[in-house]
Amino acid sequence: MTLDADHLRALSDLAGPERAFLTVYLDADDERSVLDERFARVRSLLADQPEETEHFEQNLAVVGKLLDGQSAPAGGAVVAFAGWAADLAKAYPLPEPVGTRVWMGDAPYVRPAYELLEEHETFAVAVVDNTSAKIYYVAPDEVDEEGSVRGDVKNRVKKGGWSQKRYARRREKQIEQYAAEIAGDLQALDHERPFSRLVLLGSDEPVRAVEEALATPLQDKLVGTRAVSADASEDQLLDTAAEVAEAGERQDEEDLWVAIREQGVGPGLAAFGATDVMEALRQARVEAVLVDREAEIAGTKCRTCEHVAHGTPDTCGVCGSSDVFRVDLVEAMTEQAVRTGAEVDFTDPFPALTDAGGVAALLRYSLDESHGEQEERERLERVERELAEREAAAPPAGDGAAAETAPPVDSETVPPAEPVTTEPVDVEPVAAEPPAPPVEPAPPVAEPTPPVAEPPVAEPAPEPQPAADRKRAADRAPAAPPAAEEAPATARKPAWAMLGWILLALLVIAVIVLLAVG
């Protein structure tokens, strides 16, 4: 079974008020007999602690069985974790030596294993040219070829005129499809077997195309690209990828220190030195910790209240108990960081970090910030993120987009606004204007029969309206049209009656004239 971050997280959750866990690291180059002297020294140091001596003896028997069943791989090491009271008995092979040691403590000793995994994080490699691509998954103890993609991208040729343009367009389309397929395979691999870094090797053109096709999460994991010879062997390719990945690790450490330093001289979201960093870790305020890999920092833990403090005081600073024992504070900080989800980076020593006490941390929020201030700040940050997400999701402000989206927005938003006082104002002109149209229907005088002429006169009422929005407003207010149509009907009846009487009078006059002439 391979040791990974999930196993370390589970081991870090195990802790007790006394030294009840035994951890043994054994390099492949060392014989098991070298452990006997170290076991004897631990036994003598615990002579005045009968309960812890019992834990040690019980755990020692468990470790013996674990080492019988799990040997160190060639050039590597093996680690055994035992805690008989907590029913812990685990052994894991390690790909590199970490130094043979025996540790009896209040929790499993995970610092060497964590440092090894942090130094050799998993990464993916895509080797790409115009004809094919291979994808590798590289872990500290294994290298797997995860898949391949056939390219068949045509080589560049020299032609002229329209033929060259058509060929170039087809070739660009081939590269785009090829790169999208590779990017999709990498995303699927990251989903199935998450990796920390990504390296792209191969010809410049397809490598650039793959980089552009990567989804944002994979772009964040990309640590570098490099051109390689088509004749390079698989071992050479993987060695080159390892160099690029390691350079990315060093760059991440530098970036972390820069972020910590800038916060230290600015907003204050940083902690320096073992005391402040341990306090921030205890309060789960740490985002990332940067530790000098050579740092040895002493600490003290109280058996009564389990408080861990920097230094070697004789009594607990919290409860005042004198029942205390020594611990490795770097180990305690590593365990606490893993428990609270903080990142831990071990780096080679450099003067600024050494002057800061060998350890520094980037904080999620300030040590001086109260709980209420923290909640308010987090609330404001959430609001800002939501506003940013809404702005990002909003459509472009171009004229074309506005013209296309205006109708649906108008139709959705108007109904809730009907009760607003501006709505009746928009409808009133519709009812006031119809008296004017009677002038236009006059032409039907040639057919004086009132019943036939009335329906056409009633329907044209909406047409004279000056604007399309008034028509939509009238449609949304079904109660208004009947009133608007009724008014012109009552107004037209006297006109038709008057016209009929005039025609009748003219007819009578004409008859009288004819009779007189006759």
XYZ file of C-alpha atoms in Angstrom:
518
model
C 0.000 0.000 0.000
C 1.352 3.420 -1.019
C 1.379 6.247 1.506
C -0.519 9.305 0.238
C -1.935 12.568 1.538
C -5.195 10.948 2.663
C -3.293 8.446 4.822
C -1.234 11.237 6.375
C -4.392 13.212 7.119
C -5.908 10.211 8.900
C -2.702 9.653 10.874
C -2.566 13.334 11.875
C -6.023 13.076 13.391
C -4.680 10.588 15.949
C -3.320 12.249 19.067
C -3.403 11.671 22.801
C -2.477 13.324 26.074
C 0.597 11.119 26.521
C 3.262 9.346 24.478
C 1.227 6.400 23.216
C 2.369 6.069 19.557
C 5.553 4.470 18.208
C 6.862 5.371 14.751
C 9.835 3.689 13.101
C 11.558 4.766 9.867
C 14.077 2.265 8.469
C 16.162 2.934 5.358
C 16.819 0.054 2.980
C 20.594 0.381 3.500
C 20.290 -0.159 7.280
C 19.885 -3.496 9.044
C 17.024 -3.942 11.481
C 19.576 -4.563 14.198
C 20.416 -0.830 14.282
C 16.967 -0.299 15.790
C 17.725 -2.361 18.891
C 20.005 0.257 20.411
C 17.418 2.983 19.802
C 14.649 0.892 21.311
C 16.793 0.377 24.421
C 17.404 4.125 24.735
C 13.667 4.911 24.492
C 12.918 2.251 27.108
C 15.403 3.797 29.547
C 14.063 7.314 28.974
C 10.538 6.172 29.816
C 11.543 4.288 32.962
C 9.856 6.851 35.244
C 6.614 6.776 33.190
C 5.036 3.325 33.724
C 1.942 3.993 31.576
C 4.005 5.239 28.631
C 6.418 2.327 29.107
C 3.486 -0.048 28.716
C 2.432 1.738 25.515
C 5.982 1.412 24.213
C 6.300 -2.305 24.876
C 2.919 -3.078 23.334
C 3.701 -0.939 20.289
C 7.135 -2.498 19.921
C 5.553 -5.909 19.432
C 3.212 -4.460 16.776
C 6.108 -2.784 14.929
C 8.050 -6.067 14.838
C 5.172 -7.762 13.018
C 4.757 -4.828 10.633
C 8.439 -4.852 9.639
C 8.296 -8.620 9.113
C 5.515 -8.124 6.588
C 6.766 -4.970 4.849
C 10.371 -4.515 3.757
C 11.940 -1.374 2.369
C 12.171 -1.175 -1.450
C 15.628 -0.946 -3.011
C 17.001 2.550 -2.531
C 14.022 3.523 -0.391
C 12.733 3.055 3.147
C 9.841 1.684 5.154
C 7.787 3.376 7.857
C 5.726 1.644 10.548
C 3.092 3.367 12.686
C 1.840 1.610 15.847
C -0.629 2.658 18.540
C -2.087 -0.409 20.226
C -4.504 1.631 22.372
C -5.857 3.331 19.218
C -5.826 0.087 17.204
C -3.223 1.535 14.814
C -0.923 -0.809 12.898
C 0.199 0.478 9.465
C 3.364 0.080 7.396
C 4.171 1.792 4.090
C 7.098 1.620 1.644
C 8.809 4.923 0.825
C 10.541 5.575 -2.529
C 13.555 7.353 -0.990
C 15.545 7.063 2.247
C 14.526 9.503 4.973
C 16.914 8.499 7.743
C 16.479 5.638 10.192
C 14.837 6.815 13.403
C 12.608 5.714 16.276
C 9.990 8.074 17.658
C 7.747 7.627 20.699
C 5.286 10.480 20.875
C 1.755 11.673 21.490
C 0.858 11.125 17.798
C 2.233 9.243 14.769
C 5.429 10.956 13.564
C 4.507 12.071 10.028
C 6.988 14.883 9.339
C 9.562 12.841 7.331
C 6.853 11.175 5.246
C 5.020 14.444 4.680
C 8.229 16.182 3.661
C 8.990 13.381 1.205
C 5.560 13.542 -0.393
C 5.637 17.329 -0.514
C 9.038 17.253 -2.193
C 7.969 14.607 -4.725
C 4.374 15.457 -5.528
C 2.541 13.608 -8.261
C 2.543 15.205 -11.683
C 1.301 14.473 -15.197
C 3.338 14.706 -18.387
C 2.027 15.108 -21.922
C 4.586 14.482 -24.689
C 3.152 15.959 -27.886
C 4.150 16.173 -31.547
C 2.181 16.391 -34.790
C 1.696 12.644 -35.123
C 0.840 11.459 -31.617
C 0.780 12.272 -27.909
C 1.511 10.217 -24.806
C 0.319 10.992 -21.283
C 2.157 9.800 -18.162
C 1.200 9.864 -14.488
C 4.281 10.169 -12.260
C 4.092 9.363 -8.536
C 6.984 9.064 -6.047
C 7.069 5.291 -6.459
C 5.613 4.651 -9.918
C 5.293 5.891 -13.478
C 2.214 4.908 -15.492
C 1.483 5.567 -19.148
C -2.133 6.645 -18.984
C -2.966 6.884 -22.683
C -2.096 8.111 -26.128
C -3.746 10.282 -28.788
C -3.229 9.947 -32.533
C -2.504 13.249 -34.212
C -1.982 12.971 -37.964
C -1.553 16.731 -38.271
C -0.255 17.554 -41.743
C 3.189 19.109 -41.994
C 3.616 22.620 -43.303
C 4.135 22.874 -47.071
C 4.900 25.736 -49.422
C 2.133 26.388 -51.903
C 0.626 29.489 -53.366
C -2.630 31.351 -53.717
C -5.975 30.049 -52.537
C -4.682 26.496 -52.234
C -2.234 27.514 -49.520
C -4.943 29.329 -47.531
C -7.329 26.368 -47.694
C -4.546 24.019 -46.620
C -3.591 26.303 -43.722
C -7.206 26.489 -42.504
C -7.574 22.686 -42.600
C -4.302 22.276 -40.755
C -5.274 24.774 -38.038
C -8.561 22.922 -37.562
C -6.706 19.605 -37.224
C -4.360 21.037 -34.575
C -7.278 22.566 -32.671
C -9.187 19.260 -32.560
C -6.036 17.321 -31.680
C -5.186 19.712 -28.800
C -8.766 19.625 -27.477
C -8.674 15.817 -27.326
C -5.373 15.828 -25.401
C -6.681 18.480 -22.989
C -9.817 16.411 -22.438
C -7.774 13.298 -21.630
C -5.666 15.266 -19.134
C -8.791 16.606 -17.446
C -10.234 13.082 -17.193
C -6.963 11.822 -15.678
C -6.958 14.611 -13.094
C -10.500 13.659 -12.154
C -9.663 9.962 -11.746
C -6.142 10.328 -10.296
C -5.585 13.919 -9.109
C -2.083 15.292 -9.689
C -0.387 18.427 -8.335
C 1.522 19.623 -11.402
C 1.416 19.359 -15.183
C 4.326 19.403 -17.644
C 4.057 19.682 -21.447
C 6.903 18.453 -23.643
C 7.284 18.235 -27.408
C 7.058 20.335 -30.565
C 6.381 24.024 -30.092
C 3.226 24.328 -32.190
C 1.167 21.431 -30.752
C 2.397 22.194 -27.212
C 1.132 25.790 -27.531
C -2.180 24.509 -28.892
C -2.612 22.114 -25.959
C -1.748 24.863 -23.473
C -4.458 27.088 -24.964
C -6.992 24.230 -24.878
C -6.471 23.431 -21.188
C -9.297 24.152 -18.764
C -8.546 26.760 -16.087
C -7.837 24.243 -13.260
C -5.223 22.514 -15.416
C -3.711 25.828 -16.495
C -3.191 26.564 -12.796
C -1.339 23.244 -12.418
C 0.871 23.785 -15.482
C 4.407 24.473 -14.216
C 6.258 24.581 -17.513
C 6.743 23.527 -21.111
C 9.875 22.453 -22.904
C 10.827 21.514 -26.444
C 12.388 18.071 -26.743
C 13.968 16.072 -29.542
C 11.772 13.626 -31.398
C 14.512 11.010 -30.899
C 14.538 11.298 -27.079
C 13.955 8.063 -25.175
C 11.178 7.622 -22.643
C 13.661 7.818 -19.751
C 15.088 11.063 -21.110
C 11.605 12.512 -21.492
C 10.646 11.616 -17.928
C 13.931 12.992 -16.546
C 13.276 16.273 -18.356
C 9.715 16.373 -17.014
C 11.002 15.778 -13.472
C 13.400 18.722 -13.831
C 10.564 20.999 -14.961
C 8.298 19.810 -12.127
C 11.029 20.350 -9.529
C 11.692 23.832 -10.864
C 7.976 24.508 -10.469
C 8.149 23.333 -6.841
C 11.048 25.727 -6.116
C 9.124 28.554 -7.770
C 6.062 27.840 -5.622
C 8.203 28.059 -2.483
C 9.634 31.403 -3.601
C 6.160 32.703 -4.414
C 4.903 31.638 -0.988
C 7.722 33.452 0.773
C 7.090 36.596 -1.295
C 3.400 36.483 -0.352
C 4.243 36.041 3.345
C 6.805 38.846 3.252
C 4.434 41.267 1.497
C 1.711 40.541 4.038
C 4.216 41.003 6.839
C 5.090 44.523 5.727
C 1.568 45.353 4.593
C -1.912 44.139 5.630
C -0.523 41.813 8.312
C -1.886 38.437 7.164
C 1.359 36.710 8.135
C 2.941 35.099 11.194
C 6.664 34.658 11.883
C 8.369 32.390 14.372
C 7.245 29.185 16.048
C 5.157 30.816 18.801
C 2.963 32.944 16.504
C 2.674 30.270 13.815
C 1.642 27.594 16.337
C -0.983 29.918 17.805
C -2.359 30.685 14.343
C -2.465 26.970 13.507
C -4.310 26.241 16.747
C -6.958 28.780 15.701
C -7.146 27.330 12.139
C -6.115 30.695 10.667
C -3.245 29.452 8.517
C -3.442 29.143 4.750
C 0.118 27.877 4.184
C 3.260 27.283 6.263
C 6.834 27.615 5.017
C 9.334 25.600 7.089
C 13.100 25.356 6.957
C 13.651 21.636 6.349
C 16.657 21.745 8.687
C 14.781 23.473 11.510
C 14.781 21.754 14.921
C 12.377 23.576 17.239
C 11.688 22.319 20.750
C 8.203 22.266 22.198
C 6.364 21.117 25.323
C 3.045 19.335 25.719
C 0.964 19.115 28.874
C -0.420 15.710 29.808
C -3.259 17.331 31.748
C -4.748 19.779 29.225
C -2.775 18.689 26.093
C -1.661 22.253 25.391
C 1.420 22.501 23.139
C 3.803 25.420 23.662
C 6.987 26.658 22.050
C 10.054 26.156 24.205
C 10.802 23.949 27.207
C 8.923 25.356 30.211
C 8.687 23.234 33.352
C 4.990 23.949 33.804
C 2.032 24.369 31.476
C 1.273 27.981 30.666
C -2.468 27.245 30.461
C -3.355 25.024 33.436
C -0.159 25.335 35.489
C 0.460 21.576 35.599
C 4.040 20.359 35.929
C 3.205 17.079 34.152
C 4.725 18.023 30.798
C 6.978 16.351 28.219
C 9.089 17.443 25.269
C 7.862 17.340 21.671
C 9.192 18.262 18.232
C 7.338 21.506 17.550
C 7.835 21.234 13.767
C 6.127 17.846 13.930
C 3.319 19.313 16.060
C 2.862 22.171 13.582
C 2.840 19.758 10.638
C 0.145 17.609 12.276
C -1.971 20.650 13.154
C -1.628 22.025 9.619
C -2.797 18.743 8.102
C -5.766 18.635 10.491
C -6.889 22.163 9.586
C -6.317 21.889 5.840
C -3.287 24.191 5.707
C -0.510 23.596 3.191
C 3.004 22.854 4.471
C 6.047 23.559 2.288
C 9.520 22.477 3.418
C 12.272 24.523 1.803
C 16.027 24.707 1.859
C 17.248 27.266 4.413
C 17.735 30.874 3.359
C 18.722 33.887 5.510
C 15.358 35.671 5.669
C 13.504 32.577 6.852
C 16.269 31.701 9.304
C 16.054 35.201 10.793
C 12.285 34.720 11.135
C 12.816 31.647 13.307
C 12.821 28.961 10.621
C 9.064 29.027 10.105
C 6.527 31.527 8.728
C 2.893 31.342 7.690
C 0.445 33.022 5.347
C -2.820 33.603 7.217
C -6.419 33.395 6.144
C -7.187 36.312 8.451
C -5.284 38.402 10.987
C -4.265 37.216 14.456
C -5.573 40.531 15.819
C -8.979 40.132 14.154
C -11.887 39.359 16.479
C -14.445 36.682 15.727
C -17.062 39.288 14.837
C -14.653 41.128 12.557
C -13.766 37.854 10.886
C -17.435 37.028 10.213
C -18.091 40.518 8.842
C -15.028 40.380 6.589
C -16.005 36.943 5.282
C -19.555 38.195 4.637
C -18.240 41.152 2.627
C -15.930 38.850 0.684
C -18.871 36.588 -0.152
C -20.881 39.583 -1.367
C -17.976 40.747 -3.524
C -17.587 37.268 -5.010
C -21.309 37.043 -5.778
C -21.268 40.461 -7.476
C -18.225 39.467 -9.498
C -19.899 36.224 -10.547
C -23.034 38.083 -11.619
C -21.015 40.570 -13.647
C -19.089 37.735 -15.269
C -22.334 35.931 -16.111
C -24.008 39.076 -17.527
C -24.301 39.324 -21.371
C -22.010 41.734 -23.288
C -23.093 45.363 -23.409
C -22.870 45.585 -27.214
C -25.713 47.025 -29.338
C -26.442 43.690 -30.967
C -26.733 41.864 -27.680
C -28.914 44.604 -26.237
C -31.239 44.511 -29.225
C -31.588 40.744 -29.010
C -32.192 40.555 -25.282
C -34.496 43.573 -24.952
C -37.821 41.909 -25.978
C -37.646 38.962 -23.549
C -36.596 41.208 -20.678
C -39.470 43.576 -21.436
C -42.042 40.778 -21.568
C -40.845 39.245 -18.308
C -40.419 42.356 -16.255
C -43.511 44.374 -17.292
C -46.242 42.188 -15.689
C -44.999 42.689 -12.111
C -44.861 46.439 -12.807
C -48.531 46.795 -13.830
C -49.637 48.285 -10.490
C -47.223 51.213 -10.937
C -48.952 54.553 -11.521
C -47.194 55.074 -14.827
C -49.194 52.251 -16.433
C -52.583 54.037 -16.491
C -50.898 57.152 -17.890
C -49.755 55.061 -20.834
C -53.269 53.694 -21.410
C -55.225 56.941 -21.089
C -54.125 58.364 -24.451
C -55.442 55.197 -26.079
C -58.949 56.004 -24.821
C -58.663 59.740 -25.622
C -57.481 59.470 -29.233
C -60.252 57.357 -30.831
C -62.643 60.366 -31.375
C -60.260 61.577 -34.117
C -60.537 58.486 -36.354
C -64.203 59.112 -37.320
C -62.920 61.459 -40.037
C -61.130 58.559 -41.794
C -64.092 56.135 -41.966
C -66.083 58.779 -43.934
C -65.408 57.149 -47.339
C -67.860 54.293 -46.655
C -70.659 56.959 -47.169
C -71.182 55.388 -50.586
C -72.795 52.487 -48.770
C -75.141 54.206 -46.384
C -76.444 51.065 -44.771
C -75.427 51.554 -41.101
C -75.355 47.859 -40.040
C -72.733 46.976 -42.683
C -70.498 49.957 -41.992
C -70.362 49.742 -38.162
C -68.003 46.709 -37.708
C -65.168 48.050 -39.948
C -65.291 51.396 -38.144
C -64.917 49.747 -34.707
C -61.840 47.585 -35.589
C -59.423 50.244 -36.922
C -59.478 52.028 -33.517
C -56.048 50.712 -32.374
C -54.251 51.508 -35.675
C -53.867 55.271 -35.283
C -51.892 54.835 -32.063
C -48.533 56.586 -32.466
C -46.164 54.025 -30.830
C -45.718 50.270 -30.594
C -45.271 50.406 -26.868
C -48.760 51.887 -26.466
C -50.147 48.973 -28.384
C -48.336 46.528 -26.089
C -49.581 48.463 -23.051
C -53.156 48.304 -24.338
C -52.787 44.548 -24.926
C -51.613 44.035 -21.360
C -54.628 45.939 -19.978
C -57.651 43.962 -21.185
C -60.088 46.107 -19.238
C -59.168 49.288 -21.114
C -60.012 48.337 -24.766
C -63.765 47.793 -24.208
C -64.099 51.266 -22.694
C -62.043 52.743 -25.526
C -64.161 51.075 -28.203
C -67.496 51.930 -26.518
C -66.812 55.649 -26.532
C -66.424 55.998 -30.331
C -69.520 53.809 -30.915
C -71.746 56.100 -28.870
C -70.247 59.121 -30.539
C -70.868 57.837 -34.118
C -74.603 56.944 -33.748
C -75.827 60.596 -33.826
C -73.736 61.272 -36.957
C -75.289 58.407 -38.897
C -78.762 59.422 -37.779
C -78.132 63.028 -38.879
C -76.912 61.838 -42.266
C -79.998 59.702 -42.769
C -82.323 62.611 -42.017
C -80.381 64.852 -44.436
C -80.647 62.289 -47.210
C -84.368 61.898 -46.549
C -84.823 65.660 -46.645
C -82.929 65.896 -49.945
C -85.093 63.132 -51.360
C -88.289 64.929 -50.328
C -87.009 68.197 -51.840
C -86.135 66.414 -55.049
C -89.638 64.917 -55.293
C -91.245 68.290 -54.652
C -89.079 69.912 -57.347
C -89.959 67.227 -59.866
C -93.661 67.584 -59.111
C -93.406 71.360 -59.489
C -91.623 71.119 -62.791
C -94.102 68.561 -64.034
